[in-house]
Amino acid sequence: MGTFVITKRANGEFQFNLKAGNGQTILTSEGYSTKAGCSNGIESVRMNSQDDSRFDKKESSSGKPYFNLKASNGQIVGSSEMYESTSARDNGIASVKVNAPDAGIIDYTV
């Protein structure tokens, strides 16, 4: 089962990572000024991860595949790591879809 891990960045912003059952990070959020905003971002990932059209498959300037998960308003709520192949990226998307809905939350900011 996956886990959302909430941490605080050096600049004071909150962020979350969605980790798969094996501990690997599969999605990283933007920075949020409040913990409530971060929590709302997690809920957005839970909802939007079940809609294939919310996954934006991209390629970096160095040719590495990655993806962004977008909310219904088009805002990016999470980004993946850079992958070595499009099939690895697609496996990452599948992992988000499986892990996000029921993932627990670990908050390291308390």
Short mmCIF file of N, CA, C and O in Angstrom, two decimals:
data_model
loop_
_atom_site.label_atom_id
_atom_site.label_comp_id
_atom_site.label_asym_id
_atom_site.label_seq_id
_atom_site.Cartn_x
_atom_site.Cartn_y
_atom_site.Cartn_z
N MET A 1 0.83 -1.18 0.00
CA MET A 1 0.00 0.00 0.00
C MET A 1 0.88 1.25 0.00
O MET A 1 1.92 1.29 0.62
N GLY A 2 0.44 2.26 -0.70
CA GLY A 2 1.19 3.50 -0.81
C GLY A 2 1.03 4.39 0.40
O GLY A 2 0.17 4.18 1.25
N THR A 3 1.88 5.41 0.46
CA THR A 3 1.86 6.37 1.56
C THR A 3 2.17 7.76 1.04
O THR A 3 3.09 7.94 0.24
N PHE A 4 1.40 8.74 1.50
CA PHE A 4 1.74 10.15 1.28
C PHE A 4 2.61 10.58 2.45
O PHE A 4 2.24 10.39 3.61
N VAL A 5 3.77 11.16 2.16
CA VAL A 5 4.69 11.62 3.19
C VAL A 5 4.78 13.14 3.09
O VAL A 5 5.21 13.67 2.06
N ILE A 6 4.35 13.83 4.16
CA ILE A 6 4.39 15.29 4.19
C ILE A 6 5.67 15.74 4.89
O ILE A 6 5.99 15.27 5.99
N THR A 7 6.40 16.65 4.24
CA THR A 7 7.62 17.21 4.81
C THR A 7 7.61 18.72 4.61
O THR A 7 6.74 19.26 3.91
N LYS A 8 8.59 19.37 5.21
CA LYS A 8 8.73 20.82 5.07
C LYS A 8 10.04 21.09 4.35
O LYS A 8 11.09 20.54 4.70
N ARG A 9 9.99 21.94 3.33
CA ARG A 9 11.18 22.32 2.59
C ARG A 9 12.00 23.33 3.39
O ARG A 9 11.50 23.94 4.33
N ALA A 10 13.23 23.54 2.96
CA ALA A 10 14.12 24.49 3.64
C ALA A 10 13.53 25.90 3.63
O ALA A 10 13.77 26.68 4.55
N ASN A 11 12.72 26.22 2.61
CA ASN A 11 12.13 27.56 2.52
C ASN A 11 10.83 27.68 3.32
O ASN A 11 10.15 28.70 3.25
N GLY A 12 10.47 26.63 4.07
CA GLY A 12 9.29 26.67 4.91
C GLY A 12 8.02 26.16 4.26
O GLY A 12 6.99 26.03 4.92
N GLU A 13 8.08 25.84 2.96
CA GLU A 13 6.89 25.32 2.28
C GLU A 13 6.69 23.85 2.61
O GLU A 13 7.64 23.12 2.87
N PHE A 14 5.42 23.44 2.59
CA PHE A 14 5.07 22.04 2.78
C PHE A 14 5.03 21.35 1.42
O PHE A 14 4.69 21.96 0.41
N GLN A 15 5.37 20.07 1.40
CA GLN A 15 5.24 19.27 0.19
C GLN A 15 4.93 17.85 0.58
O GLN A 15 5.09 17.45 1.74
N PHE A 16 4.43 17.08 -0.39
CA PHE A 16 4.22 15.66 -0.14
C PHE A 16 4.84 14.86 -1.26
O PHE A 16 5.00 15.33 -2.39
N ASN A 17 5.20 13.65 -0.91
CA ASN A 17 5.62 12.63 -1.87
C ASN A 17 4.67 11.46 -1.73
O ASN A 17 4.34 11.08 -0.60
N LEU A 18 4.25 10.91 -2.84
CA LEU A 18 3.51 9.65 -2.82
C LEU A 18 4.53 8.54 -3.04
O LEU A 18 5.25 8.54 -4.03
N LYS A 19 4.58 7.64 -2.06
CA LYS A 19 5.53 6.53 -2.14
C LYS A 19 4.76 5.23 -2.35
O LYS A 19 3.72 5.02 -1.74
N ALA A 20 5.30 4.38 -3.20
CA ALA A 20 4.72 3.06 -3.43
C ALA A 20 5.01 2.18 -2.22
O ALA A 20 5.78 2.55 -1.33
N GLY A 21 4.42 1.01 -2.19
CA GLY A 21 4.61 0.08 -1.08
C GLY A 21 6.06 -0.29 -0.84
O GLY A 21 6.46 -0.59 0.28
N ASN A 22 6.89 -0.22 -1.90
CA ASN A 22 8.31 -0.55 -1.76
C ASN A 22 9.15 0.65 -1.30
O ASN A 22 10.36 0.57 -1.22
N GLY A 23 8.48 1.79 -1.03
CA GLY A 23 9.19 2.97 -0.54
C GLY A 23 9.67 3.92 -1.62
O GLY A 23 10.19 4.99 -1.32
N GLN A 24 9.52 3.53 -2.88
CA GLN A 24 9.98 4.38 -3.97
C GLN A 24 9.01 5.55 -4.18
O GLN A 24 7.79 5.36 -4.22
N THR A 25 9.55 6.76 -4.34
CA THR A 25 8.72 7.93 -4.61
C THR A 25 8.21 7.87 -6.04
O THR A 25 9.00 7.72 -6.98
N ILE A 26 6.89 7.98 -6.19
CA ILE A 26 6.30 7.91 -7.53
C ILE A 26 5.64 9.23 -7.95
O ILE A 26 5.32 9.40 -9.12
N LEU A 27 5.49 10.17 -7.00
CA LEU A 27 4.91 11.47 -7.33
C LEU A 27 5.34 12.47 -6.27
O LEU A 27 5.32 12.17 -5.08
N THR A 28 5.74 13.67 -6.72
CA THR A 28 6.16 14.73 -5.82
C THR A 28 5.31 15.97 -6.08
O THR A 28 5.09 16.33 -7.24
N SER A 29 4.87 16.62 -5.01
CA SER A 29 4.01 17.79 -5.15
C SER A 29 4.82 19.06 -5.35
O SER A 29 6.04 19.09 -5.16
N GLU A 30 4.09 20.12 -5.65
CA GLU A 30 4.64 21.47 -5.62
C GLU A 30 4.80 21.86 -4.15
O GLU A 30 4.42 21.11 -3.25
N GLY A 31 5.32 23.06 -3.91
CA GLY A 31 5.40 23.58 -2.55
C GLY A 31 4.12 24.31 -2.18
O GLY A 31 3.53 25.00 -3.01
N TYR A 32 3.68 24.13 -0.95
CA TYR A 32 2.46 24.78 -0.44
C TYR A 32 2.84 25.67 0.74
O TYR A 32 3.64 25.27 1.58
N SER A 33 2.22 26.84 0.83
CA SER A 33 2.53 27.76 1.92
C SER A 33 1.90 27.31 3.24
O SER A 33 2.38 27.69 4.31
N THR A 34 0.84 26.49 3.18
CA THR A 34 0.18 26.01 4.40
C THR A 34 0.04 24.49 4.36
O THR A 34 -0.01 23.89 3.27
N LYS A 35 -0.07 23.89 5.54
CA LYS A 35 -0.29 22.45 5.61
C LYS A 35 -1.67 22.10 5.06
O LYS A 35 -1.86 21.06 4.45
N ALA A 36 -2.65 23.00 5.27
CA ALA A 36 -4.00 22.76 4.74
C ALA A 36 -3.96 22.68 3.21
O ALA A 36 -4.62 21.83 2.62
N GLY A 37 -3.19 23.54 2.59
CA GLY A 37 -3.04 23.49 1.13
C GLY A 37 -2.41 22.19 0.69
O GLY A 37 -2.81 21.59 -0.32
N CYS A 38 -1.43 21.72 1.44
CA CYS A 38 -0.77 20.45 1.15
C CYS A 38 -1.77 19.30 1.27
O CYS A 38 -1.82 18.42 0.41
N SER A 39 -2.58 19.33 2.31
CA SER A 39 -3.60 18.29 2.50
C SER A 39 -4.62 18.31 1.36
O SER A 39 -5.04 17.25 0.88
N ASN A 40 -4.99 19.49 0.92
CA ASN A 40 -5.90 19.60 -0.24
C ASN A 40 -5.26 19.02 -1.49
O ASN A 40 -5.94 18.40 -2.31
N GLY A 41 -3.95 19.22 -1.64
CA GLY A 41 -3.23 18.64 -2.77
C GLY A 41 -3.27 17.13 -2.75
O GLY A 41 -3.44 16.48 -3.79
N ILE A 42 -3.14 16.54 -1.57
CA ILE A 42 -3.22 15.07 -1.44
C ILE A 42 -4.60 14.59 -1.87
O ILE A 42 -4.71 13.62 -2.62
N GLU A 43 -5.64 15.27 -1.42
CA GLU A 43 -7.00 14.87 -1.81
C GLU A 43 -7.20 15.01 -3.31
O GLU A 43 -7.88 14.20 -3.94
N SER A 44 -6.59 16.03 -3.91
CA SER A 44 -6.68 16.21 -5.35
C SER A 44 -6.01 15.06 -6.09
O SER A 44 -6.52 14.56 -7.10
N VAL A 45 -4.87 14.60 -5.57
CA VAL A 45 -4.19 13.45 -6.18
C VAL A 45 -5.07 12.21 -6.06
O VAL A 45 -5.23 11.46 -7.03
N ARG A 46 -5.67 11.99 -4.90
CA ARG A 46 -6.55 10.83 -4.73
C ARG A 46 -7.65 10.81 -5.80
O ARG A 46 -7.92 9.78 -6.40
N MET A 47 -8.29 11.96 -6.00
CA MET A 47 -9.41 12.04 -6.95
C MET A 47 -8.94 11.97 -8.41
O MET A 47 -9.48 11.21 -9.20
N ASN A 48 -7.95 12.78 -8.75
CA ASN A 48 -7.56 12.91 -10.15
C ASN A 48 -6.74 11.74 -10.67
O ASN A 48 -6.64 11.54 -11.87
N SER A 49 -6.17 10.95 -9.76
CA SER A 49 -5.33 9.82 -10.19
C SER A 49 -6.15 8.73 -10.87
O SER A 49 -5.58 7.85 -11.52
N GLN A 50 -7.46 8.77 -10.74
CA GLN A 50 -8.29 7.73 -11.35
C GLN A 50 -8.78 8.12 -12.74
O GLN A 50 -9.49 7.35 -13.39
N ASP A 51 -8.38 9.29 -13.22
CA ASP A 51 -8.82 9.79 -14.53
C ASP A 51 -7.60 9.85 -15.46
O ASP A 51 -6.71 10.69 -15.27
N ASP A 52 -7.57 8.95 -16.45
CA ASP A 52 -6.42 8.88 -17.36
C ASP A 52 -6.12 10.22 -18.02
O ASP A 52 -4.95 10.54 -18.29
N SER A 53 -7.14 11.02 -18.28
CA SER A 53 -6.93 12.29 -18.98
C SER A 53 -6.19 13.31 -18.12
O SER A 53 -5.73 14.33 -18.63
N ARG A 54 -6.05 13.05 -16.82
CA ARG A 54 -5.35 13.98 -15.92
C ARG A 54 -3.83 13.78 -15.94
O ARG A 54 -3.09 14.59 -15.40
N PHE A 55 -3.38 12.67 -16.54
CA PHE A 55 -1.95 12.40 -16.62
C PHE A 55 -1.40 13.00 -17.92
O PHE A 55 -1.85 12.65 -19.00
N ASP A 56 -0.44 13.89 -17.77
CA ASP A 56 0.17 14.57 -18.91
C ASP A 56 1.56 13.96 -19.12
O ASP A 56 2.48 14.20 -18.34
N LYS A 57 1.67 13.14 -20.16
CA LYS A 57 2.94 12.46 -20.45
C LYS A 57 3.86 13.44 -21.17
O LYS A 57 3.49 14.02 -22.18
N LYS A 58 5.07 13.60 -20.64
CA LYS A 58 6.01 14.59 -21.15
C LYS A 58 7.37 13.96 -21.42
O LYS A 58 7.61 12.81 -21.07
N GLU A 59 8.24 14.78 -22.02
CA GLU A 59 9.63 14.39 -22.22
C GLU A 59 10.50 15.59 -21.88
O GLU A 59 10.23 16.71 -22.33
N SER A 60 11.53 15.36 -21.08
CA SER A 60 12.42 16.45 -20.66
C SER A 60 13.30 16.88 -21.83
O SER A 60 13.38 16.20 -22.86
N SER A 61 13.99 18.00 -21.66
CA SER A 61 14.88 18.49 -22.71
C SER A 61 16.02 17.51 -22.98
O SER A 61 16.59 17.50 -24.07
N SER A 62 16.31 16.65 -22.01
CA SER A 62 17.36 15.64 -22.21
C SER A 62 16.79 14.33 -22.76
O SER A 62 17.51 13.34 -22.86
N GLY A 63 15.48 14.33 -23.08
CA GLY A 63 14.87 13.15 -23.71
C GLY A 63 14.32 12.12 -22.74
O GLY A 63 13.91 11.04 -23.16
N LYS A 64 14.30 12.43 -21.45
CA LYS A 64 13.80 11.48 -20.46
C LYS A 64 12.29 11.64 -20.29
O LYS A 64 11.79 12.74 -20.10
N PRO A 65 11.53 10.54 -20.34
CA PRO A 65 10.09 10.61 -20.13
C PRO A 65 9.74 10.85 -18.66
O PRO A 65 10.44 10.39 -17.77
N TYR A 66 8.67 11.60 -18.44
CA TYR A 66 8.11 11.82 -17.11
C TYR A 66 6.64 12.17 -17.27
O TYR A 66 6.14 12.25 -18.40
N PHE A 67 5.94 12.38 -16.15
CA PHE A 67 4.55 12.79 -16.25
C PHE A 67 4.19 13.78 -15.16
O PHE A 67 4.85 13.85 -14.11
N ASN A 68 3.16 14.56 -15.43
CA ASN A 68 2.54 15.44 -14.45
C ASN A 68 1.12 14.96 -14.25
O ASN A 68 0.47 14.51 -15.20
N LEU A 69 0.63 15.08 -13.03
CA LEU A 69 -0.78 14.82 -12.73
C LEU A 69 -1.44 16.17 -12.53
O LEU A 69 -0.96 16.98 -11.72
N LYS A 70 -2.51 16.42 -13.27
CA LYS A 70 -3.18 17.71 -13.21
C LYS A 70 -4.57 17.59 -12.58
O LYS A 70 -5.24 16.58 -12.73
N ALA A 71 -4.97 18.67 -11.91
CA ALA A 71 -6.31 18.77 -11.37
C ALA A 71 -7.27 19.16 -12.47
O ALA A 71 -6.86 19.48 -13.60
N SER A 72 -8.57 19.17 -12.17
CA SER A 72 -9.57 19.51 -13.19
C SER A 72 -9.41 20.92 -13.72
O SER A 72 -9.80 21.21 -14.85
N ASN A 73 -8.77 21.82 -12.94
CA ASN A 73 -8.54 23.19 -13.41
C ASN A 73 -7.25 23.33 -14.21
O ASN A 73 -6.87 24.43 -14.60
N GLY A 74 -6.56 22.21 -14.44
CA GLY A 74 -5.34 22.23 -15.23
C GLY A 74 -4.07 22.45 -14.42
O GLY A 74 -2.97 22.37 -14.96
N GLN A 75 -4.19 22.72 -13.13
CA GLN A 75 -3.02 22.95 -12.28
C GLN A 75 -2.32 21.63 -12.00
O GLN A 75 -2.96 20.62 -11.72
N ILE A 76 -0.99 21.65 -12.06
CA ILE A 76 -0.20 20.46 -11.76
C ILE A 76 -0.22 20.22 -10.25
O ILE A 76 0.11 21.11 -9.48
N VAL A 77 -0.64 19.02 -9.84
CA VAL A 77 -0.66 18.68 -8.42
C VAL A 77 0.48 17.73 -8.05
O VAL A 77 0.75 17.52 -6.86
N GLY A 78 1.14 17.16 -9.04
CA GLY A 78 2.27 16.29 -8.76
C GLY A 78 3.04 15.97 -10.02
O GLY A 78 2.47 15.98 -11.11
N SER A 79 4.33 15.70 -9.85
CA SER A 79 5.20 15.36 -10.98
C SER A 79 6.00 14.12 -10.62
O SER A 79 6.33 13.89 -9.45
N SER A 80 6.32 13.35 -11.65
CA SER A 80 7.09 12.13 -11.45
C SER A 80 8.59 12.42 -11.54
O SER A 80 9.01 13.53 -11.88
N GLU A 81 9.35 11.38 -11.29
CA GLU A 81 10.78 11.42 -11.54
C GLU A 81 11.00 11.31 -13.05
O GLU A 81 10.06 11.10 -13.81
N MET A 82 12.23 11.43 -13.48
CA MET A 82 12.59 11.19 -14.87
C MET A 82 12.84 9.69 -15.04
O MET A 82 13.52 9.07 -14.22
N TYR A 83 12.26 9.13 -16.09
CA TYR A 83 12.38 7.69 -16.33
C TYR A 83 13.32 7.42 -17.50
O TYR A 83 13.58 8.31 -18.31
N GLU A 84 13.77 6.18 -17.58
CA GLU A 84 14.67 5.78 -18.65
C GLU A 84 13.92 5.39 -19.92
O GLU A 84 14.51 5.36 -21.00
N SER A 85 12.63 5.08 -19.80
CA SER A 85 11.86 4.65 -20.97
C SER A 85 10.40 5.05 -20.80
O SER A 85 9.94 5.32 -19.68
N THR A 86 9.67 5.08 -21.91
CA THR A 86 8.25 5.40 -21.84
C THR A 86 7.49 4.29 -21.12
O THR A 86 6.51 4.57 -20.43
N SER A 87 7.93 3.05 -21.25
CA SER A 87 7.24 1.96 -20.54
C SER A 87 7.43 2.09 -19.03
O SER A 87 6.50 1.83 -18.27
N ALA A 88 8.61 2.54 -18.59
CA ALA A 88 8.83 2.76 -17.15
C ALA A 88 7.94 3.91 -16.67
O ALA A 88 7.36 3.84 -15.59
N ARG A 89 7.81 4.97 -17.49
CA ARG A 89 6.92 6.08 -17.13
C ARG A 89 5.49 5.58 -17.01
O ARG A 89 4.78 5.93 -16.07
N ASP A 90 5.05 4.78 -17.96
CA ASP A 90 3.68 4.26 -17.93
C ASP A 90 3.46 3.37 -16.71
O ASP A 90 2.37 3.37 -16.13
N ASN A 91 4.48 2.63 -16.30
CA ASN A 91 4.39 1.84 -15.07
C ASN A 91 4.27 2.75 -13.86
O ASN A 91 3.56 2.44 -12.90
N GLY A 92 4.94 3.91 -13.89
CA GLY A 92 4.83 4.89 -12.81
C GLY A 92 3.41 5.43 -12.71
O GLY A 92 2.87 5.57 -11.60
N ILE A 93 2.80 5.71 -13.84
CA ILE A 93 1.41 6.18 -13.85
C ILE A 93 0.49 5.11 -13.26
O ILE A 93 -0.37 5.40 -12.42
N ALA A 94 0.69 3.88 -13.68
CA ALA A 94 -0.12 2.77 -13.16
C ALA A 94 0.05 2.64 -11.65
O ALA A 94 -0.92 2.39 -10.92
N SER A 95 1.25 2.85 -11.16
CA SER A 95 1.51 2.77 -9.73
C SER A 95 0.79 3.88 -8.96
O SER A 95 0.24 3.65 -7.89
N VAL A 96 0.77 5.09 -9.51
CA VAL A 96 0.03 6.18 -8.88
C VAL A 96 -1.45 5.83 -8.81
O VAL A 96 -2.11 6.01 -7.78
N LYS A 97 -1.98 5.30 -9.90
CA LYS A 97 -3.41 4.96 -9.95
C LYS A 97 -3.77 3.90 -8.89
O LYS A 97 -4.85 3.96 -8.30
N VAL A 98 -2.87 2.96 -8.65
CA VAL A 98 -3.12 1.89 -7.68
C VAL A 98 -2.92 2.39 -6.25
O VAL A 98 -3.71 2.07 -5.36
N ASN A 99 -1.86 3.17 -6.02
CA ASN A 99 -1.47 3.54 -4.66
C ASN A 99 -2.19 4.75 -4.08
O ASN A 99 -2.43 4.81 -2.88
N ALA A 100 -2.53 5.73 -4.91
CA ALA A 100 -3.04 7.00 -4.38
C ALA A 100 -4.38 6.91 -3.64
O ALA A 100 -4.53 7.52 -2.58
N PRO A 101 -5.38 6.19 -4.16
CA PRO A 101 -6.70 6.27 -3.54
C PRO A 101 -6.76 5.89 -2.07
O PRO A 101 -7.47 6.53 -1.29
N ASP A 102 -6.02 4.88 -1.66
CA ASP A 102 -6.10 4.38 -0.29
C ASP A 102 -4.82 4.59 0.51
O ASP A 102 -4.65 4.00 1.58
N ALA A 103 -3.92 5.43 -0.01
CA ALA A 103 -2.63 5.64 0.66
C ALA A 103 -2.82 6.31 2.02
O ALA A 103 -3.64 7.22 2.17
N GLY A 104 -2.05 5.84 2.98
CA GLY A 104 -2.03 6.49 4.28
C GLY A 104 -1.24 7.78 4.21
O GLY A 104 -0.65 8.11 3.18
N ILE A 105 -1.20 8.51 5.32
CA ILE A 105 -0.46 9.76 5.38
C ILE A 105 0.49 9.72 6.58
O ILE A 105 0.08 9.40 7.69
N ILE A 106 1.75 10.03 6.32
CA ILE A 106 2.75 10.21 7.38
C ILE A 106 3.16 11.68 7.33
O ILE A 106 3.58 12.17 6.29
N ASP A 107 3.03 12.36 8.46
CA ASP A 107 3.32 13.79 8.52
C ASP A 107 4.57 14.00 9.38
O ASP A 107 4.54 13.82 10.59
N TYR A 108 5.67 14.40 8.73
CA TYR A 108 6.92 14.65 9.45
C TYR A 108 7.07 16.10 9.90
O TYR A 108 8.13 16.50 10.35
N THR A 109 5.99 16.89 9.77
CA THR A 109 6.08 18.30 10.14
C THR A 109 5.52 18.57 11.52
O THR A 109 5.52 19.71 11.96
N VAL A 110 5.02 17.55 12.21
CA VAL A 110 4.44 17.76 13.55
C VAL A 110 5.44 17.52 14.64
O VAL A 110 6.43 16.90 14.48
#
